[in-house]
Coordinates of C-alpha atoms in Angstrom, one line a residue:
M143 CA 88.9 0.9 40.7
I144 CA 86.8 -1.4 38.3
E145 CA 85.7 -4.4 39.5
L146 CA 86.4 -7.5 37.8
G147 CA 84.9 -10.1 39.5
S148 CA 84.1 -12.1 42.7
L149 CA 84.6 -14.9 44.6
N150 CA 83.2 -17.3 47.8
N151 CA 87.1 -17.8 49.1
P152 CA 89.0 -14.7 50.0
R153 CA 91.8 -16.9 50.7
A154 CA 91.4 -17.8 46.7
A155 CA 91.3 -13.9 46.5
Q156 CA 93.9 -13.5 48.3
G157 CA 96.5 -15.7 46.5
F158 CA 94.7 -14.4 43.2
I159 CA 95.6 -10.4 44.5
D160 CA 99.1 -11.1 46.0
Y161 CA 99.8 -12.8 42.3
L162 CA 99.3 -9.3 40.1
K163 CA 101.4 -7.8 42.7
S164 CA 103.6 -10.4 41.4
Q165 CA 103.4 -9.2 37.7
G166 CA 103.5 -5.8 38.8
L167 CA 99.5 -5.6 38.1
Q168 CA 97.6 -3.9 41.4
G169 CA 94.5 -4.9 42.6
E170 CA 92.0 -4.7 46.0
L171 CA 90.3 -6.8 47.6
R172 CA 86.1 -5.8 49.9
S173 CA 84.6 -8.2 51.0
I174 CA 80.6 -6.9 52.9
D175 CA 79.7 -10.3 54.3
G176 CA 83.1 -11.6 55.1
S177 CA 82.4 -14.6 52.8
T178 CA 81.8 -12.8 49.7
V179 CA 84.9 -10.7 48.3
I180 CA 84.7 -8.6 45.4
I181 CA 87.9 -8.2 43.7
S182 CA 88.9 -4.2 41.8
V183 CA 91.4 -2.8 39.7
L184 CA 93.0 0.2 38.2
P185 CA 90.6 0.8 35.6
E186 CA 94.6 0.8 33.2
H187 CA 95.3 -2.7 34.1
F188 CA 91.7 -4.1 33.7
H189 CA 92.2 -5.1 30.3
Q190 CA 96.1 -6.5 30.7
V191 CA 94.3 -8.9 34.3
Q192 CA 91.2 -9.9 32.9
P193 CA 92.5 -12.6 30.7
L194 CA 94.3 -13.6 33.8
W195 CA 90.8 -12.7 35.9
A196 CA 90.0 -15.8 33.5
E197 CA 93.1 -18.1 34.2
F198 CA 92.0 -18.2 37.7
T199 CA 88.3 -18.9 37.6
Q200 CA 89.3 -21.8 36.0
N201 CA 92.1 -23.3 38.4
P202 CA 92.2 -21.1 41.5
N203 CA 94.0 -23.5 43.6
H204 CA 96.4 -23.8 41.4
A205 CA 100.4 -24.0 43.2
R206 CA 101.1 -20.3 40.9
Y207 CA 99.5 -17.9 43.0
Q208 CA 100.0 -19.6 46.6
Q209 CA 103.7 -18.7 45.8
A210 CA 103.0 -15.6 44.3
S211 CA 101.5 -14.6 48.3
W212 CA 105.1 -16.5 49.4
E213 CA 106.7 -13.8 46.6
V214 CA 105.5 -11.1 47.9
G215 CA 105.4 -11.6 51.6
S216 CA 101.6 -11.5 51.6
T217 CA 100.5 -14.0 54.8
Q218 CA 97.5 -12.0 56.0
S219 CA 95.4 -10.7 53.6
P220 CA 93.7 -7.4 54.7
L221 CA 90.6 -9.4 54.9
K222 CA 88.2 -10.5 58.2
Y223 CA 86.5 -13.1 57.2
Q224 CA 85.9 -15.8 60.4
G225 CA 88.5 -19.0 60.4
Q226 CA 89.6 -18.5 56.6
S227 CA 92.5 -16.0 57.9
L228 CA 95.2 -15.7 55.2
N229 CA 98.2 -17.2 57.6
L230 CA 101.6 -19.5 57.4
M231 CA 100.2 -21.9 60.5
A232 CA 97.4 -22.9 58.0
R233 CA 99.9 -23.3 54.6
F234 CA 102.4 -25.0 57.1
K235 CA 99.4 -27.7 57.7
A236 CA 99.0 -27.5 54.0
L237 CA 102.3 -29.0 53.3
S238 CA 103.5 -32.4 52.8
W239 CA 105.1 -35.0 56.0
L240 CA 107.8 -34.2 54.4
N241 CA 108.3 -30.8 53.7
Q242 CA 106.8 -30.3 57.5
T243 CA 109.4 -32.9 59.1
V244 CA 112.1 -31.2 57.0
S245 CA 111.1 -27.8 58.2
I246 CA 110.3 -29.3 62.1
L247 CA 113.7 -31.0 62.3
S248 CA 115.4 -28.3 61.5
I249 CA 114.0 -25.9 63.9
I250 CA 114.2 -28.0 66.6
I251 CA 118.0 -28.9 65.8
Y252 CA 118.9 -25.3 66.0
I253 CA 116.4 -24.8 69.5
A254 CA 118.5 -27.4 70.5
F255 CA 122.3 -25.6 70.0
L256 CA 120.4 -22.0 70.8
L257 CA 119.4 -23.5 74.6
G258 CA 123.5 -25.8 74.5
G259 CA 123.2 -28.2 73.4
F260 CA 125.5 -27.5 70.0
E261 CA 128.6 -29.3 70.8
T262 CA 127.2 -32.8 71.7
I263 CA 124.5 -32.6 69.0
Y264 CA 126.0 -31.0 66.0
T265 CA 129.4 -33.7 66.6
T266 CA 126.8 -36.5 66.3
L267 CA 125.4 -34.8 62.7
Q268 CA 128.5 -33.3 60.9
F269 CA 129.6 -34.6 58.2
N270 CA 131.7 -38.2 58.3
P271 CA 132.8 -39.4 55.4
A272 CA 132.7 -42.8 57.6
E273 CA 129.0 -42.3 59.1
P274 CA 126.5 -42.8 55.4
L275 CA 123.9 -41.2 57.7
T276 CA 125.8 -38.3 58.1
W277 CA 126.2 -37.6 54.5
I278 CA 122.7 -36.0 54.8
T279 CA 121.9 -34.2 58.0
P280 CA 124.3 -31.5 58.1
A281 CA 121.3 -30.0 55.7
V282 CA 119.1 -30.0 59.5
V283 CA 121.9 -27.9 60.3
H284 CA 121.3 -23.8 60.5
F285 CA 123.6 -22.1 63.0
S286 CA 121.3 -18.0 62.9
A287 CA 118.3 -16.7 62.5
M288 CA 118.7 -15.4 59.5
H289 CA 119.9 -19.3 58.3
I290 CA 117.2 -20.8 59.8
V291 CA 114.4 -18.6 58.1
F292 CA 115.9 -18.3 54.5
N293 CA 116.2 -21.7 53.9
L294 CA 113.0 -23.0 55.3
V295 CA 111.1 -20.1 53.2
W296 CA 112.4 -21.9 49.8
W297 CA 112.5 -25.3 51.2
V298 CA 108.7 -25.0 52.0
S299 CA 107.7 -22.2 48.8
L300 CA 109.4 -24.2 46.2
G301 CA 109.3 -27.6 47.7
D302 CA 105.9 -27.6 48.0
N303 CA 105.3 -26.2 44.1
I304 CA 107.4 -29.2 42.8
E305 CA 104.7 -32.1 44.7
K306 CA 101.5 -30.2 43.4
Q307 CA 102.9 -29.6 39.8
C308 CA 105.7 -32.9 39.6
G309 CA 104.2 -35.9 42.5
K310 CA 105.7 -36.1 46.0
L311 CA 108.5 -38.7 44.8
S312 CA 110.1 -35.8 43.2
L313 CA 110.6 -33.8 46.1
I314 CA 112.0 -36.8 47.9
G315 CA 114.2 -38.3 45.6
L316 CA 115.4 -34.2 44.8
F317 CA 116.0 -34.2 48.9
V318 CA 118.4 -36.8 49.2
V319 CA 120.4 -36.7 46.3
S320 CA 120.5 -33.2 46.3
A321 CA 122.0 -33.3 50.3
L322 CA 123.7 -35.9 49.2
I323 CA 125.7 -34.7 46.2
S324 CA 125.8 -30.8 47.8
N325 CA 127.1 -31.8 51.4
W326 CA 129.4 -34.2 49.9
A327 CA 130.6 -31.7 47.2
Q328 CA 131.5 -29.2 50.3
Y329 CA 133.0 -31.6 52.9
L330 CA 135.8 -32.6 49.3
M331 CA 136.4 -28.7 48.9
V332 CA 136.5 -26.8 52.3
G333 CA 136.7 -29.9 55.1
P334 CA 133.2 -31.2 57.4
N335 CA 132.3 -27.7 59.3
F336 CA 129.7 -26.5 58.1
G337 CA 125.5 -27.2 58.1
G338 CA 122.4 -26.0 55.8
L339 CA 119.0 -26.6 54.4
S340 CA 120.9 -24.0 51.1
G341 CA 122.2 -27.1 48.8
V342 CA 119.1 -28.4 48.9
V343 CA 117.1 -25.5 48.7
Y344 CA 119.4 -24.7 45.8
A345 CA 118.0 -28.3 44.0
L346 CA 115.2 -27.6 44.0
L347 CA 115.8 -24.2 42.4
G348 CA 118.0 -25.4 39.7
F349 CA 114.8 -27.8 39.5
C350 CA 112.8 -25.4 39.1
W351 CA 113.8 -23.5 37.0
I352 CA 115.1 -26.4 34.1
Y353 CA 112.1 -27.9 34.6
S354 CA 110.0 -25.4 33.7
A355 CA 112.1 -24.7 30.6
L356 CA 111.9 -28.3 29.0
N357 CA 107.9 -27.8 29.8
P358 CA 106.6 -24.5 28.5
K359 CA 102.9 -25.2 28.3
Q360 CA 103.5 -26.2 32.0
P361 CA 103.2 -23.0 35.1
A362 CA 106.7 -21.7 35.9
L363 CA 107.4 -23.0 38.8
V364 CA 109.4 -20.4 39.8
S365 CA 109.5 -17.1 38.1
T366 CA 112.9 -15.3 36.7
A367 CA 113.4 -12.7 39.1
I368 CA 114.3 -15.5 41.6
I369 CA 116.0 -17.4 39.4
G370 CA 118.1 -14.4 38.9
F371 CA 118.4 -12.8 42.5
M372 CA 119.4 -16.6 43.0
L373 CA 122.5 -17.1 40.6
I374 CA 122.9 -13.1 42.1
W375 CA 123.4 -15.2 45.7
L376 CA 125.4 -17.7 44.8
V377 CA 127.6 -15.8 42.6
L378 CA 128.1 -13.3 45.2
G379 CA 128.8 -16.0 47.8
F380 CA 132.0 -17.4 45.9
A381 CA 133.3 -13.9 45.9
D382 CA 133.7 -13.4 49.8
V383 CA 132.4 -10.3 50.2
L384 CA 129.2 -11.2 52.3
F385 CA 128.8 -10.0 55.6
I386 CA 128.7 -14.1 56.4
G387 CA 130.2 -17.8 56.0
M388 CA 128.5 -19.1 52.8
A389 CA 129.1 -23.2 52.3
N390 CA 129.6 -22.3 48.4
W391 CA 130.7 -26.0 46.9
A392 CA 127.3 -26.7 49.0
H393 CA 125.1 -25.2 47.1
L394 CA 127.0 -25.1 43.6
G395 CA 126.5 -29.1 44.1
G396 CA 123.0 -27.8 45.4
L397 CA 122.6 -26.4 41.7
I398 CA 123.5 -29.0 39.2
S399 CA 121.9 -31.5 40.6
G400 CA 119.0 -30.7 41.2
M401 CA 119.3 -28.9 37.1
A402 CA 120.4 -32.7 35.9
Y403 CA 117.7 -33.9 38.5
A404 CA 115.5 -32.2 36.2
V405 CA 116.7 -33.4 33.2
T406 CA 116.2 -37.0 34.1
T407 CA 112.4 -36.6 35.2
S408 CA 111.7 -34.7 31.5
M409 CA 113.2 -37.6 29.9
L410 CA 111.7 -40.4 31.9
K411 CA 108.5 -38.3 32.1
T412 CA 108.9 -38.3 27.7
K413 CA 109.5 -42.1 27.7
S414 CA 106.9 -43.4 29.4
H415 CA 104.8 -40.5 26.9
N416 CA 105.9 -42.6 23.7

């Protein structure tokens, strides 16, 4: 391995290593004193990594490095250092109030379901065209562990990226608009028996995809690989070949609403600069 440089922030260094992994490059971290980290890379990757390292040192806290850690599944650095473990709890505490509130509320409701409160709680939160509040509440209702974990991972990751690059109001507006549209779409096409944050998640995906395409000079909010994976998942849902039931129309409605929201946001941003 060739030494690339050093950093006195182990968390940020781990994010850079994860970013390299997401780009198909390999690096490693080592530390003698637990505070200063030495970053090394494979000799054949050295020249490719150099410009990425220069970019990283200019802004080591950029959202792309945190996103990379989520994507490659690195939740714990191999380094042992005091008070700087790169863990999920630390990341969660750094999230905005909206991101935390939606996540915690979803978890509380799911736990309440497990404790025997399903019928009472679901009847209250189930979509009802005569009760406007229930046009949004199905977004925080989940029916299985896999269901809630899948949705919250994407909600936390994509939502955090959007907030950091586009501002908190963007995520708030996107959540409300996409929850309304995706829930209404599922209700009109299938009926009221559904729930989950996936319609909103697909809206975040659509927003990240189109916003990044319309603003190529800014760092991409989501990778092409993730876009491809989620679109394939959407198609498989409509093809009804998966082992689980999916709110396909909520997914599609969310995706379209997120894409439209990105176009609107970019247009307003351009107009304000003129």
